[in-house]
Short mmCIF file of C-alpha atoms in Angstrom, two decimals:
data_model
loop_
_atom_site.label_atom_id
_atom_site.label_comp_id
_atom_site.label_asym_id
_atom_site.label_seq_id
_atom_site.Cartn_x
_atom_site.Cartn_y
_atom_site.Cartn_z
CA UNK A 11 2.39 -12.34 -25.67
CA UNK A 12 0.11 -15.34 -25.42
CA UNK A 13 -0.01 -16.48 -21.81
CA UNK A 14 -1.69 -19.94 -22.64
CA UNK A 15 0.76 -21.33 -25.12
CA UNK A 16 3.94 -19.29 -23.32
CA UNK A 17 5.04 -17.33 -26.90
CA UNK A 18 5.84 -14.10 -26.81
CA UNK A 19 6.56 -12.38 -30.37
CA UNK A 20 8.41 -9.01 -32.08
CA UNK A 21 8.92 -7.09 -35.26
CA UNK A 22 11.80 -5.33 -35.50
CA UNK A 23 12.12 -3.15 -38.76
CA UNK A 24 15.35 -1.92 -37.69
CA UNK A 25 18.03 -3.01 -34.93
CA UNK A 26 16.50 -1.97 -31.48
CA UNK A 27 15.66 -3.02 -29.09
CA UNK A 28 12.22 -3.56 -26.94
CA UNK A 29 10.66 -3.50 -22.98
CA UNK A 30 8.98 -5.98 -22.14
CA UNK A 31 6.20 -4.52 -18.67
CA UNK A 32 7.07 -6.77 -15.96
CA UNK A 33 10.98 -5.53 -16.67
CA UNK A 34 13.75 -6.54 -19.08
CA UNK A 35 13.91 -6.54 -22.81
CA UNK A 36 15.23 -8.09 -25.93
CA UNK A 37 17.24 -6.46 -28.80
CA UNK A 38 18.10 -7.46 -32.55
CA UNK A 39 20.83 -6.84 -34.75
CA UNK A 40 19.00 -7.15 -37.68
CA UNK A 41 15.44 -6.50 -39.21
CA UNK A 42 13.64 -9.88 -38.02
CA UNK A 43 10.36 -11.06 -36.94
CA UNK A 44 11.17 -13.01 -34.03
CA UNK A 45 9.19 -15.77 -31.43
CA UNK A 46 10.26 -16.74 -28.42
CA UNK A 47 8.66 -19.44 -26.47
CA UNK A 48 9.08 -20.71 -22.80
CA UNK A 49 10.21 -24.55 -22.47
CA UNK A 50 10.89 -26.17 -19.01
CA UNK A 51 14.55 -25.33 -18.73
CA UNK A 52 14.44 -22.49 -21.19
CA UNK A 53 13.69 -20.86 -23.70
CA UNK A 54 13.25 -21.42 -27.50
CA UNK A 55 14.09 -18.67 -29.88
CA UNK A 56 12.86 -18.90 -33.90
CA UNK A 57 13.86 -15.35 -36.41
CA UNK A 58 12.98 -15.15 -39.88
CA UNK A 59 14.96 -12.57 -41.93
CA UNK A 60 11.89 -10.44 -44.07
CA UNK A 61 14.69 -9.61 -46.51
CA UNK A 62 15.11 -13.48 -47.11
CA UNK A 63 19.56 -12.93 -46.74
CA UNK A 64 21.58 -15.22 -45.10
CA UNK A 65 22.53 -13.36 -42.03
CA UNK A 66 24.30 -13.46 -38.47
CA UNK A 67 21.48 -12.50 -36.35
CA UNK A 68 22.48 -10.99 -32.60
CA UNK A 69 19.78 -11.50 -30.51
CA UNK A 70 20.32 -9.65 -26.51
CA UNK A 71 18.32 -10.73 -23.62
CA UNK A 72 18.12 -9.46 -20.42
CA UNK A 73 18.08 -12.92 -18.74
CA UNK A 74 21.11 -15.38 -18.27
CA UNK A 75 20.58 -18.08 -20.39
CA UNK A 76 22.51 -21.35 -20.84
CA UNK A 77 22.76 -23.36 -23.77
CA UNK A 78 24.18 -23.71 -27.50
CA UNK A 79 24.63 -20.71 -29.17
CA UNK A 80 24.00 -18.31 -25.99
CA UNK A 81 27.19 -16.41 -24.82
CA UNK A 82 27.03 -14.19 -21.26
CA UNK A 83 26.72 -10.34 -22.06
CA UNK A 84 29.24 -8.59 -20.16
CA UNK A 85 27.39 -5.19 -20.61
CA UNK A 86 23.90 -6.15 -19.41
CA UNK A 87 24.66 -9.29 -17.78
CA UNK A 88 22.31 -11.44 -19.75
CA UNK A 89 22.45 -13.08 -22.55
CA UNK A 90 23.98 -12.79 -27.18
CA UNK A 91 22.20 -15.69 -28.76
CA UNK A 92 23.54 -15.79 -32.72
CA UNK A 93 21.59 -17.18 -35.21
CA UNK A 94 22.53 -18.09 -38.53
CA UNK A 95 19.72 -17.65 -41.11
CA UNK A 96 19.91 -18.83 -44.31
CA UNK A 97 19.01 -17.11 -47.51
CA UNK A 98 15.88 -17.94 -49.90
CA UNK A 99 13.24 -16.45 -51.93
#
């Protein structure tokens, strides 16, 4: 986590999911390197697939969030966010 510029940042080499210390979590579907970056309002998520496939990504958050993409999660009550990354070399 970088404080000054508000970005927090995980690896995930397999779906799981990880604590952050002052509570909460996040979880991914997929292997991803993933950013996530406070806004006023928000928050702004970027993933990047290390496999380079077009993929469905299922990211969980412990927050409710609002917004395109970003469904309620019944089980935790916070937040799905699916991202669709394309493929590439």
């Amino acid at each position: 986590r970088h404080e000054g510029l508000g970005i927090t940042g995980a690896v995930f080499y397999r779906p799981s999911r990880v604590a952050f210390a002052g509570g909460g979590f996040v979880a991914a579907s997929e292997p991803c390197a993933l950013l996530a970056r406070e806004e006023e309002g928000g928050i702004r998520l970027a993933a990047s697939s290390p496999e380079h496939r077009a993929l469905t990504l299922e990211i969980r958050l412990s927050m409710p969030l609002r917004g395109e993409g970003a469904d309620r999660d019944p089980a935790s009550g916070g937040t799905i966010v699916r991202l669709k990354l394309p493929g590439g070399e």
